[in-house]
Coordinates of C-alpha atoms in Angstrom, one line a residue:
Chain A
M158 CA 0.0 0.0 0.0
F159 CA 2.7 2.4 0.9
R160 CA 4.6 1.4 -2.3
L161 CA 1.5 2.5 -4.2
I162 CA 1.5 5.9 -2.5
A163 CA 5.2 6.2 -3.0
A164 CA 4.8 5.2 -6.7
D165 CA 2.1 7.8 -7.1
L166 CA 4.0 10.6 -5.3
R167 CA 7.1 9.8 -7.2
R168 CA 5.2 10.0 -10.4
Q169 CA 3.6 13.3 -9.5
W170 CA 6.6 14.6 -7.4
L171 CA 6.7 18.1 -9.0
G172 CA 3.0 18.7 -8.2
A173 CA 3.2 17.1 -4.8
A174 CA 6.4 19.3 -4.0
A175 CA 4.6 22.4 -5.1
V176 CA 1.6 21.7 -2.9
A177 CA 3.8 20.8 0.0
L178 CA 5.8 24.1 -0.5
L179 CA 2.6 26.1 -0.4
I180 CA 1.8 24.5 2.9
V181 CA 5.3 25.0 4.2
L182 CA 5.1 28.7 3.4
A183 CA 1.6 29.2 4.8
T184 CA 2.5 27.4 8.1
A185 CA 5.9 29.2 8.4
L186 CA 4.1 32.5 8.2
G187 CA 2.0 31.7 11.0
V188 CA 4.8 30.2 13.1
V189 CA 7.0 33.3 12.5
V190 CA 4.3 35.7 13.7
T191 CA 3.7 33.7 16.9
L192 CA 7.5 33.0 17.7
Q193 CA 8.6 36.5 16.8
E194 CA 5.9 38.2 18.9
R195 CA 6.9 35.9 21.8
A196 CA 10.6 36.5 21.4
L197 CA 9.8 40.3 21.4
R198 CA 7.9 40.1 24.5
L199 CA 10.2 37.8 26.4
G200 CA 13.3 39.6 25.2
S201 CA 12.1 43.1 26.3
A202 CA 10.8 41.8 29.6
R203 CA 14.1 40.2 30.3
A204 CA 15.9 43.4 29.3
A205 CA 13.8 45.3 31.9
A206 CA 14.2 42.8 34.6
A207 CA 17.1 44.5 36.4
F208 CA 15.2 47.8 36.4
D209 CA 12.5 47.6 39.1
V210 CA 11.7 51.3 39.4
V211 CA 12.8 54.3 37.2
I212 CA 12.3 57.8 38.3
G213 CA 12.6 60.7 36.0
A214 CA 11.3 64.2 35.5
P215 CA 7.5 64.5 34.5
G216 CA 6.9 63.6 30.8
S217 CA 6.3 60.4 28.8
E218 CA 6.4 57.2 30.8
T219 CA 7.1 55.1 27.7
Q220 CA 9.9 57.5 26.6
L221 CA 11.5 57.3 30.1
V222 CA 11.5 53.4 29.8
L223 CA 12.7 53.4 26.3
S224 CA 15.5 55.7 27.1
S225 CA 16.7 54.2 30.5
V226 CA 16.1 50.6 29.8
F227 CA 16.5 50.3 26.1
L228 CA 19.0 53.2 25.7
Q229 CA 16.9 54.8 23.0
A230 CA 18.4 58.3 22.7
A231 CA 15.9 61.1 23.2
P232 CA 15.9 64.4 25.0
L233 CA 14.6 63.9 28.4
P234 CA 13.7 66.6 30.8
L235 CA 16.0 66.6 34.0
L236 CA 15.3 65.7 37.5
P237 CA 16.9 68.0 40.2
G238 CA 20.1 66.7 41.6
R239 CA 18.7 66.4 45.1
V240 CA 16.3 63.5 44.1
L241 CA 19.3 61.2 43.9
A242 CA 20.6 62.3 47.2
A243 CA 17.2 61.6 49.0
L244 CA 17.0 58.2 47.2
L245 CA 20.4 57.2 48.3
D246 CA 19.5 58.0 51.8
D247 CA 16.2 56.2 51.7
P248 CA 16.0 53.0 53.8
K249 CA 13.5 51.5 51.3
V250 CA 16.1 51.6 48.6
A251 CA 18.7 48.8 48.1
W252 CA 20.5 50.8 45.5
A253 CA 19.8 53.6 43.3
A254 CA 22.0 54.8 40.4
P255 CA 21.8 57.7 37.9
V256 CA 21.5 57.2 34.2
G257 CA 23.0 60.2 32.2
F258 CA 23.1 60.2 28.4
G259 CA 24.7 62.6 26.0
D260 CA 27.6 61.1 24.0
F261 CA 28.3 58.2 21.6
A262 CA 31.4 56.3 20.9
G263 CA 30.7 55.3 17.3
P264 CA 27.4 53.4 17.3
Y265 CA 27.6 52.8 21.1
P266 CA 25.9 55.2 23.6
I267 CA 27.9 56.3 26.4
V268 CA 26.0 56.2 29.7
G269 CA 27.1 58.0 32.9
T270 CA 26.2 56.1 36.0
T271 CA 27.7 54.5 39.2
Q272 CA 29.1 51.2 40.2
S273 CA 25.7 50.3 41.8
L274 CA 24.3 50.0 38.2
V275 CA 27.1 47.9 37.0
D276 CA 26.5 45.5 39.6
G277 CA 22.9 45.8 39.4
I278 CA 22.7 44.5 35.7
G279 CA 25.1 41.7 36.1
G280 CA 28.6 42.8 37.2
L281 CA 31.9 42.6 35.6
G282 CA 33.0 39.8 33.4
A283 CA 36.5 41.0 33.0
G284 CA 38.7 43.7 34.0
S285 CA 38.0 46.1 36.8
A286 CA 35.5 48.8 37.8
F287 CA 36.1 52.3 36.9
A288 CA 37.9 54.2 39.6
K289 CA 38.9 57.5 37.9
L290 CA 36.7 59.8 35.9
G291 CA 38.6 58.8 32.7
E292 CA 37.8 55.2 32.9
A293 CA 35.0 53.2 31.2
V294 CA 33.5 49.8 31.5
V295 CA 32.0 48.4 28.3
G296 CA 29.1 46.2 27.6
A297 CA 29.8 42.6 26.5
H298 CA 29.2 43.3 22.6
V299 CA 31.2 46.6 22.4
D300 CA 33.8 46.3 19.9
R301 CA 36.7 47.9 22.2
A302 CA 39.3 45.9 24.1
I303 CA 40.3 46.6 27.7
G304 CA 43.1 49.1 27.5
E305 CA 41.8 50.8 24.3
T306 CA 40.6 54.5 24.5
I307 CA 37.3 55.9 23.5
Q308 CA 36.7 59.3 22.2
P309 CA 33.2 60.6 23.2
M310 CA 31.2 62.4 20.6
H311 CA 28.1 64.3 20.6
G312 CA 25.5 62.4 18.5
E313 CA 25.9 59.2 16.8
S314 CA 28.6 58.5 14.3
H315 CA 26.4 59.0 11.3
W316 CA 25.2 62.4 12.5
P317 CA 27.2 65.6 12.1
A318 CA 29.1 65.3 15.3
S319 CA 31.7 67.0 17.1
L320 CA 34.4 65.5 19.3
H321 CA 35.1 66.6 22.8
H322 CA 38.6 67.6 22.1
G323 CA 41.2 66.2 24.2
V324 CA 38.8 63.9 26.2
T325 CA 39.2 60.3 26.1
Y326 CA 38.2 57.4 28.3
R327 CA 40.3 54.3 28.8
V328 CA 38.4 50.9 28.9
V329 CA 39.2 49.1 32.2
G330 CA 36.4 46.5 32.4
R331 CA 33.9 44.7 30.5
L332 CA 30.3 43.7 31.6
R333 CA 28.9 40.2 31.5
P334 CA 26.6 39.6 28.6
T335 CA 23.1 40.7 29.7
G336 CA 21.1 40.1 26.5
T337 CA 20.0 43.8 26.8
P338 CA 20.8 47.0 25.0
W339 CA 23.4 47.6 27.7
D340 CA 25.6 45.0 25.9
R341 CA 26.1 47.7 23.4
A342 CA 26.7 50.6 26.0
V343 CA 29.9 52.3 27.3
L344 CA 29.5 53.0 31.1
V345 CA 31.5 55.8 32.5
P346 CA 31.2 57.7 35.9
I347 CA 28.3 60.1 35.9
E348 CA 30.7 62.8 37.2
A349 CA 32.6 62.6 34.1
V350 CA 29.5 63.3 32.0
W351 CA 28.7 66.3 34.2
R352 CA 32.1 67.7 33.8
L353 CA 32.1 67.2 30.1
H354 CA 29.0 69.0 29.7
A355 CA 29.8 71.5 32.3
H356 CA 26.4 71.1 33.8
G357 CA 27.0 73.2 36.9
A358 CA 27.0 76.4 34.8
N359 CA 24.0 76.2 32.8
A360 CA 21.9 73.3 34.0
D361 CA 18.6 75.0 33.3
E362 CA 19.3 75.1 29.6
H363 CA 20.3 71.6 29.3
D364 CA 18.1 68.7 28.4
G365 CA 19.2 65.0 28.7
R366 CA 21.2 65.0 25.6
A367 CA 23.2 68.1 25.3
A368 CA 22.9 69.9 22.1
P369 CA 25.6 69.0 19.8
G370 CA 28.6 71.3 19.8
R371 CA 27.5 73.6 22.5
A372 CA 29.2 71.9 25.4
A373 CA 32.4 71.7 23.5
D374 CA 32.3 75.4 22.9
A375 CA 31.4 76.2 26.5
A376 CA 34.4 74.1 27.7
P377 CA 37.4 75.1 25.7
R378 CA 39.7 73.5 28.2
P379 CA 39.5 69.9 28.7
P380 CA 38.2 68.9 32.1
R381 CA 40.6 67.0 34.3
F382 CA 39.9 63.3 34.1
E383 CA 42.8 61.8 35.8
V384 CA 41.2 62.1 39.3
P385 CA 39.4 59.5 41.3
I386 CA 35.6 59.3 41.4
D387 CA 34.2 61.3 44.4
P388 CA 31.1 59.5 45.8
A389 CA 30.2 62.6 47.6
A390 CA 29.7 64.4 44.3
L391 CA 26.5 62.5 43.9
T392 CA 24.9 63.8 47.1
A393 CA 26.4 67.3 47.1
P394 CA 23.8 70.1 47.5
G395 CA 24.7 71.5 44.2
A396 CA 24.7 68.3 42.1
P397 CA 23.5 68.6 38.5
G398 CA 20.3 67.4 37.1
L399 CA 19.7 63.8 35.8
P400 CA 17.4 62.5 33.2
A401 CA 16.7 59.2 35.0
I402 CA 17.3 57.3 38.1
V403 CA 17.2 53.4 38.4
V404 CA 16.1 52.3 41.8
K405 CA 16.3 48.8 43.4
P406 CA 13.7 48.8 46.2
R407 CA 14.4 46.4 49.3
T408 CA 11.0 44.7 49.0
I409 CA 8.0 44.8 46.8
A410 CA 6.0 46.7 49.2
D411 CA 8.8 49.2 49.2
A412 CA 8.6 49.4 45.3
Y413 CA 5.0 50.6 45.5
K414 CA 5.7 53.0 48.3
L415 CA 8.5 54.6 46.3
R416 CA 6.4 54.7 43.3
R417 CA 3.7 56.6 45.2
Q418 CA 6.1 58.8 46.9
W419 CA 7.8 59.9 43.6
R420 CA 4.8 60.2 41.4
T421 CA 4.4 63.9 42.1
E422 CA 4.1 67.0 40.0
R423 CA 7.9 67.3 40.0
S424 CA 8.8 63.8 39.2
L425 CA 7.6 60.6 37.7
A426 CA 8.2 57.0 39.0
V427 CA 7.3 53.9 36.8
F428 CA 7.7 50.2 36.9
P429 CA 9.2 49.5 33.5
G430 CA 7.5 46.0 33.5
E431 CA 4.1 47.7 33.8
V432 CA 4.8 50.2 31.0
L433 CA 5.9 47.2 28.9
T434 CA 2.8 45.4 29.6
R435 CA 0.8 48.4 28.3
L436 CA 2.9 48.4 25.2
Y437 CA 2.4 44.7 24.7
G438 CA -1.3 45.4 24.8
T439 CA -0.9 47.5 21.7
L440 CA 1.5 44.9 20.3
G441 CA -1.0 42.2 21.1
D442 CA -3.5 43.9 18.9
A443 CA -1.1 43.9 16.1
R444 CA -0.3 40.3 16.7
T445 CA -4.0 39.4 16.5
V446 CA -4.2 41.1 13.2
L447 CA -1.1 39.4 11.9
S448 CA -2.4 36.0 13.2
L449 CA -5.6 36.4 11.4
V450 CA -3.7 37.3 8.4
A451 CA -1.6 34.1 8.7
W452 CA -4.7 32.0 9.6
G453 CA -6.3 33.5 6.5
A454 CA -3.3 32.4 4.3
Q455 CA -3.4 29.1 5.8
G456 CA -7.1 28.7 5.0
L457 CA -6.6 29.8 1.4
V458 CA -3.6 27.4 0.9
L459 CA -5.6 24.6 2.4
A460 CA -8.6 25.4 0.0
A461 CA -6.1 25.4 -2.9
V462 CA -4.5 22.1 -1.8
L463 CA -8.0 20.6 -1.4
L464 CA -8.8 21.8 -4.9
V465 CA -5.6 20.2 -6.3
V466 CA -6.1 16.9 -4.5
V467 CA -9.8 16.7 -5.4
L468 CA -8.9 17.3 -9.1
H469 CA -6.1 14.7 -8.7
V470 CA -8.6 12.1 -7.5
L471 CA -11.2 13.0 -10.2
Q472 CA -8.3 12.6 -12.6
R473 CA -7.7 9.1 -11.2
R474 CA -11.3 8.2 -11.3
R475 CA -10.9 5.4 -13.9
Q476 CA -7.9 4.1 -11.9
I477 CA -9.7 3.9 -8.7
G478 CA -12.8 2.5 -10.4
A479 CA -10.7 -0.2 -12.1
L480 CA -8.9 -1.1 -8.8
R481 CA -12.4 -1.6 -7.1
A482 CA -13.5 -3.7 -10.2
F483 CA -10.3 -5.9 -9.8
G484 CA -11.3 -6.5 -6.1
A485 CA -9.7 -3.8 -4.1
R486 CA -11.9 -2.9 -1.0
R487 CA -13.1 0.5 -1.2
E488 CA -12.3 1.1 2.5
I489 CA -8.8 0.6 1.7
I490 CA -8.7 2.7 -1.5
V491 CA -10.3 5.5 0.8
L492 CA -7.6 5.1 3.4
L493 CA -5.1 5.2 0.5
V494 CA -6.4 8.4 -1.0
W495 CA -6.6 9.8 2.7
L496 CA -3.1 8.7 3.5
E497 CA -1.6 10.3 0.5
A498 CA -3.4 13.5 0.9
F499 CA -2.5 13.7 4.6
A500 CA 1.1 12.7 4.1
I501 CA 1.6 15.9 1.9
L502 CA -0.4 18.0 4.2
A503 CA 1.4 16.7 7.4
A504 CA 4.9 17.0 5.7
G505 CA 4.2 20.5 4.7
V506 CA 3.0 21.6 8.2
V507 CA 5.9 19.9 10.1
A508 CA 8.4 21.4 7.5
G509 CA 6.5 24.8 7.9
F510 CA 7.2 24.6 11.7
A511 CA 10.9 24.0 11.0
V512 CA 11.2 26.8 8.4
G513 CA 9.2 29.2 10.6
Y514 CA 11.5 28.5 13.5
G515 CA 14.5 29.1 11.4
A516 CA 13.1 32.3 9.9
A517 CA 12.3 33.5 13.4
R518 CA 15.8 32.7 14.6
L519 CA 17.3 34.6 11.6
L520 CA 15.0 37.6 12.3
S521 CA 15.8 37.7 15.9
A522 CA 19.5 37.4 15.2
G523 CA 19.2 40.5 12.8
L524 CA 17.2 42.4 15.4
T525 CA 19.6 41.5 18.3
A526 CA 22.5 42.7 16.2
T527 CA 21.0 46.2 15.7
S528 CA 19.2 46.6 19.1
G529 CA 21.3 44.6 21.5
V530 CA 18.0 43.1 22.9
A531 CA 18.4 39.3 22.9
L532 CA 15.2 37.7 21.5
P533 CA 14.9 34.2 22.6
V534 CA 13.0 32.2 19.9
A535 CA 11.4 29.1 21.5
F536 CA 8.6 26.8 21.1
A537 CA 6.0 26.8 24.0
G538 CA 3.2 24.4 24.9
E539 CA 0.6 26.3 22.9
D540 CA 2.6 25.7 19.7
A541 CA 2.2 21.9 20.2
A542 CA -1.5 22.6 20.5
S543 CA -1.6 24.7 17.2
L544 CA 0.5 21.9 15.5
A545 CA -2.1 19.4 16.7
V546 CA -4.9 21.6 15.5
L547 CA -3.4 22.1 12.1
L548 CA -2.8 18.4 11.7
A549 CA -6.3 17.6 12.8
V550 CA -7.6 20.1 10.2
G551 CA -5.4 18.6 7.6
A552 CA -6.7 15.1 8.5
V553 CA -10.3 16.1 8.3
A554 CA -9.6 18.1 5.0
A555 CA -8.0 15.0 3.5
A556 CA -11.0 13.1 4.2
L557 CA -12.9 15.2 1.6
P558 CA -11.2 13.6 -1.4
A559 CA -11.3 10.2 0.3
L560 CA -14.9 10.5 0.6
L561 CA -15.1 11.6 -3.2
A562 CA -13.3 8.3 -4.0
Y563 CA -15.7 6.3 -1.7
R564 CA -18.7 7.5 -3.4
Q565 CA -17.5 7.0 -7.0
S566 CA -19.4 4.1 -8.6
P567 CA -16.8 1.8 -10.3
A568 CA -18.9 1.2 -13.3
A569 CA -19.5 4.9 -13.9
A570 CA -15.9 5.7 -13.4
L571 CA -14.8 3.0 -15.9
R572 CA -17.4 4.4 -18.5
S573 CA -15.9 8.0 -18.4
Chain B
M115 CA -17.5 -23.4 -10.0
P116 CA -20.6 -21.3 -10.0
A117 CA -23.2 -21.6 -12.7
L118 CA -25.2 -18.6 -13.9
R119 CA -28.9 -18.2 -14.0
V120 CA -30.3 -15.0 -15.1
S121 CA -34.0 -14.3 -15.1
E122 CA -36.2 -11.2 -16.2
L123 CA -33.0 -9.0 -16.0
T124 CA -33.6 -5.4 -17.1
M125 CA -31.5 -2.3 -17.0
R126 CA -32.9 1.1 -17.5
F127 CA -31.1 4.3 -17.7
A128 CA -32.6 7.7 -16.9
G129 CA -34.1 9.4 -19.7
L130 CA -34.6 6.3 -21.8
D131 CA -38.1 4.8 -22.4
R132 CA -36.9 1.3 -23.4
P133 CA -34.8 -0.7 -21.2
A134 CA -31.0 -0.7 -22.3
L135 CA -31.0 -4.3 -21.6
A136 CA -33.8 -6.9 -21.2
I137 CA -32.9 -10.7 -20.8
P138 CA -35.9 -12.9 -19.8
A139 CA -33.7 -15.8 -19.2
L140 CA -30.2 -17.0 -19.6
T141 CA -28.3 -19.9 -18.1
L142 CA -24.6 -20.8 -18.3
D143 CA -23.0 -24.1 -17.1
A144 CA -20.2 -23.9 -14.7
G145 CA -16.8 -23.9 -16.5
S146 CA -18.5 -23.0 -19.9
Q147 CA -16.9 -20.4 -22.2
V148 CA -19.1 -17.8 -23.8
A149 CA -18.5 -15.0 -26.4
I150 CA -20.9 -12.1 -26.4
T151 CA -20.9 -10.3 -29.6
G152 CA -22.9 -7.4 -31.1
P153 CA -22.5 -4.0 -32.4
S154 CA -21.4 -1.0 -30.2
G155 CA -24.1 0.2 -27.9
S156 CA -25.9 -3.1 -28.0
G157 CA -25.4 -3.6 -24.3
K158 CA -22.4 -5.9 -23.9
T159 CA -20.7 -3.9 -21.3
T160 CA -23.8 -3.2 -19.4
L161 CA -24.5 -6.9 -19.4
L162 CA -21.0 -7.7 -18.1
N163 CA -21.3 -5.0 -15.4
L164 CA -24.6 -6.5 -14.2
L165 CA -23.0 -10.1 -14.3
T166 CA -20.0 -9.0 -12.3
G167 CA -22.0 -6.9 -9.8
L168 CA -20.3 -3.6 -10.9
E169 CA -23.8 -2.3 -11.4
R170 CA -27.2 -3.0 -9.9
A171 CA -30.0 -4.2 -12.2
S172 CA -33.2 -2.3 -12.4
G173 CA -35.1 -5.5 -12.2
G174 CA -34.8 -9.3 -12.2
S175 CA -32.1 -11.4 -10.8
V176 CA -28.6 -12.5 -11.5
C177 CA -27.7 -15.6 -9.6
W178 CA -24.4 -17.2 -9.5
S179 CA -25.0 -20.5 -7.8
A180 CA -26.8 -19.5 -4.6
T181 CA -25.8 -15.8 -4.7
D182 CA -28.2 -13.4 -6.1
L183 CA -26.2 -10.3 -7.0
T184 CA -29.3 -8.0 -7.3
A185 CA -30.0 -8.6 -3.5
L186 CA -26.6 -7.5 -2.4
G187 CA -25.5 -4.0 -1.5
E188 CA -22.5 -2.2 -3.1
S189 CA -19.9 -3.3 -0.6
A190 CA -21.1 -6.9 -0.6
R191 CA -21.0 -7.0 -4.3
D192 CA -17.4 -5.7 -4.1
R193 CA -16.5 -8.5 -1.8
W194 CA -18.3 -11.2 -3.8
R195 CA -16.6 -9.9 -7.0
A196 CA -13.1 -9.9 -5.4
A197 CA -13.6 -13.5 -4.3
H198 CA -15.1 -14.9 -7.5
V199 CA -14.5 -12.7 -10.5
G200 CA -11.3 -12.0 -12.5
L201 CA -11.6 -9.1 -14.9
V202 CA -9.7 -8.1 -18.0
M203 CA -10.6 -4.9 -19.7
Q204 CA -9.8 -3.3 -23.1
D205 CA -7.5 -0.5 -21.5
F206 CA -5.4 -2.8 -19.4
H207 CA -5.6 -0.4 -16.4
L208 CA -2.0 -1.1 -15.2
L209 CA -0.6 1.4 -12.7
P210 CA 2.3 3.1 -14.3
G211 CA 5.3 3.1 -12.2
L212 CA 4.8 -0.3 -10.7
S213 CA 6.4 -3.4 -11.8
A214 CA 4.5 -6.2 -13.5
I215 CA 4.4 -8.4 -10.3
D216 CA 3.2 -5.4 -8.3
N217 CA 0.5 -4.7 -10.7
V218 CA -0.7 -8.3 -10.5
L219 CA -0.7 -8.3 -6.8
L220 CA -2.0 -4.7 -6.3
P221 CA -5.8 -5.6 -6.0
Q222 CA -4.9 -8.4 -3.6
R223 CA -2.9 -6.1 -1.5
L224 CA -5.8 -3.5 -1.5
A225 CA -8.2 -6.4 -0.6
R226 CA -6.7 -7.8 2.4
L227 CA -3.6 -5.6 3.3
R228 CA -1.5 -8.7 4.1
L229 CA -0.5 -10.7 1.2
P230 CA -0.2 -14.4 1.5
Q231 CA 3.0 -15.9 0.1
A232 CA 0.9 -18.4 -1.9
T233 CA -0.6 -15.5 -3.8
R234 CA 2.9 -14.1 -4.7
T235 CA 4.1 -17.5 -5.8
E236 CA 1.1 -17.9 -8.0
A237 CA 1.5 -14.3 -9.5
E238 CA 5.1 -15.3 -10.4
R239 CA 3.8 -18.6 -11.9
L240 CA 1.1 -16.8 -13.9
L241 CA 3.3 -14.1 -15.2
R242 CA 5.7 -16.9 -16.5
R243 CA 2.9 -18.7 -17.9
V244 CA 1.7 -15.6 -20.0
G245 CA 5.2 -15.2 -21.2
L246 CA 6.7 -12.5 -19.1
E247 CA 10.1 -13.2 -17.8
R248 CA 11.2 -10.0 -16.3
I249 CA 8.5 -9.6 -13.7
E250 CA 10.3 -6.9 -11.7
Q251 CA 10.3 -4.6 -14.9
T252 CA 8.0 -1.6 -14.6
V253 CA 4.9 -1.8 -16.9
D254 CA 5.6 1.5 -18.6
T255 CA 8.3 -0.1 -20.7
L256 CA 6.1 -3.1 -21.8
S257 CA 4.5 -3.5 -25.3
R258 CA 0.6 -3.3 -25.4
G259 CA 0.4 -7.1 -25.9
Q260 CA 2.6 -7.6 -22.9
M261 CA 0.6 -5.2 -20.8
Q262 CA -2.7 -7.2 -21.7
R263 CA -0.9 -10.4 -20.7
V264 CA 0.0 -8.9 -17.3
A265 CA -3.6 -7.8 -16.9
V266 CA -4.7 -11.5 -17.7
A267 CA -2.4 -12.7 -14.9
R268 CA -3.8 -10.1 -12.6
A269 CA -7.4 -11.5 -13.3
L270 CA -6.4 -15.1 -12.5
V271 CA -4.1 -14.6 -9.6
A272 CA -6.7 -15.0 -7.0
G273 CA -8.0 -18.3 -8.6
P274 CA -11.4 -16.8 -9.6
G275 CA -14.4 -19.2 -10.6
I276 CA -15.4 -16.6 -13.2
V277 CA -13.3 -14.8 -15.7
V278 CA -14.8 -11.9 -17.6
A279 CA -13.1 -9.9 -20.4
D280 CA -14.5 -6.8 -22.0
E281 CA -12.9 -6.4 -25.5
P282 CA -9.6 -7.8 -24.3
T283 CA -8.2 -7.7 -27.7
A284 CA -9.7 -4.4 -29.3
S285 CA -6.6 -2.4 -28.7
L286 CA -3.9 -5.0 -29.7
D287 CA -2.7 -6.0 -33.2
A288 CA -3.7 -9.4 -34.5
D289 CA -0.8 -11.5 -33.2
A290 CA -0.9 -10.1 -29.8
G291 CA -4.7 -10.4 -29.8
A292 CA -4.6 -14.1 -30.8
A293 CA -2.0 -14.8 -27.9
V294 CA -4.3 -13.0 -25.4
A295 CA -7.3 -14.9 -26.6
D296 CA -5.4 -18.2 -26.4
L297 CA -4.3 -17.4 -22.9
L298 CA -7.7 -16.5 -21.7
S299 CA -9.4 -19.6 -22.9
G300 CA -6.5 -21.8 -22.1
L301 CA -6.0 -20.6 -18.5
A302 CA -9.8 -20.6 -17.8
R303 CA -10.0 -24.2 -19.0
D304 CA -6.9 -25.1 -16.9
T305 CA -8.8 -24.0 -13.7
G306 CA -12.3 -24.9 -14.8
A307 CA -13.3 -21.3 -14.6
T308 CA -16.4 -19.9 -16.5
L309 CA -15.2 -17.5 -19.2
I310 CA -17.3 -14.7 -20.5
V311 CA -15.9 -12.5 -23.2
A312 CA -17.6 -9.5 -24.8
S313 CA -15.8 -8.8 -28.1
H314 CA -16.3 -7.7 -31.8
D315 CA -13.3 -10.0 -32.5
P316 CA -14.0 -13.0 -34.6
L317 CA -11.0 -14.6 -32.8
F318 CA -13.2 -15.7 -30.0
V319 CA -16.1 -17.0 -32.0
G320 CA -14.2 -20.1 -33.1
R321 CA -12.4 -20.5 -29.8
L322 CA -15.3 -20.5 -27.3
D323 CA -18.1 -23.1 -26.7
R324 CA -21.0 -20.7 -27.3
V325 CA -21.8 -17.3 -28.7
L326 CA -24.5 -14.9 -27.6
R327 CA -25.4 -12.1 -30.0
L328 CA -26.8 -8.9 -28.5
E329 CA -28.7 -6.3 -30.4
A330 CA -30.3 -3.3 -28.7
G331 CA -30.1 -4.9 -25.4
R332 CA -31.7 -8.2 -26.5
I333 CA -30.2 -11.6 -27.1
V334 CA -31.0 -12.5 -30.7
Q335 CA -29.1 -15.6 -31.1
P336 CA -29.1 -17.7 -28.1

């Protein structure tokens, strides 16, 4: 019996392959949508995992999260310097670290912060922590070796940019891989960023990312960077403003208290996880639309495949009629037709899952390379369910041509 | 071997006033060999379809020994035909891509899933008997005469008591046709099977015991 199916498929291999390919593509489309959306959700949730509470000046919550967690450069309003001092002094806070943006080293954002954040997002994988203002710790995927120097620039490399003349950072350490955009960041002491941008003089005019060129003009003499970090500078009464502060509360209850405490007219406190969930809500709608499109494509392909198989059965009417005339049992012929149709369908669906997985991996790899967010592509239990549903639909659909073969009268088939 | 007894057999098709076939009575002894002749459209194929249970009669009965085919449902007729009838048709109906031996065995495989070794041995014997040496050769490369000989082996492999052939030589040249006619009557005689051949071909008239002539659905020359 299987030999008969094999002989038939061999004879029609081009048609069978074309039909299977259609099914592969339709299935892969659906699988990619599901896997990619899941990867995006898991990846961004993991990227935000180290950031329990983020505090910034009043403005857009989403932008605050995008800038602080995902390092998307955008001008943020500044918090007064005393907020950080208050947080560092708060017993509800395990650690709090400033996040200051402004410069780039090639494609890599330079982030001014403190050792607390370095430890908070995974710690050092090699080298040592920054101890002087002119020292930097690079993310795991930054293409700079320990010992190399980095020249900070205003703006990304492909923008008209200006160098901070005479100022360089020396790489002293490298972070462990985190699977977050911080893998592509250069971390330097926040004091260095302040000094470079001479915040003390004109803090009110500055936004989170200093206007290109201006700071360089304002500071014709390079600031002194060969001095140790001064922890007291963070809590000094005249400390400059900050675009964002990452806070690690001691307990969950503390987290809620902190958020309430800092949600004021002068400041904004958010749980990045919550903001992301809201974003997924929007993303979820998009996924529903994409899923419907994918399901629609699968339905269309199924209909096309059925048409082909039914035509094939009609074409073989005489053959099927003759087999019955010669003594074949019609139940077995039906089984044969069903098996052949189902074999093509099932092979297409299974291969479609494999192709979809591969495509999602490729897509994720491409996105990770540009964003730094690791996007884990993985099948979940629900995928097994949708595989089962697809196979079940295929099994039922394959029964249609089989039924057609069952109902044909052999005498009528032979007459045609 | 079953004997045939037909009484008051009629076959009507929708839209036709007159029955396409009307046979008040016909009997055949077990093991007899009969040729059915007559012009195209005289009802030869319809008669064969009724005698083999491929179609159900509009009226009357077709009894092979104790079995009345007109009383059986479609699946039961299929089972009866598989057990008792070997068929040979004008267009061989061999499956391309399969070897000669696989073509002979295919209906048996599709009748019971597991093939007894004895059936395979019988298939090999029959293929040699009809003159095919390379039984593993795919049928696509055979001549038309060889194809029909494979079909004859297929009809006989299950040891049927009734062998029915519908224009078995119509698409063959004279020599190949004569070989097939000889094989059919010789093999049926070997096993004692009843042989019924519908054919225009005068080849069979001399070879078989009896000739029935059909015209417009009636037997005119019993």
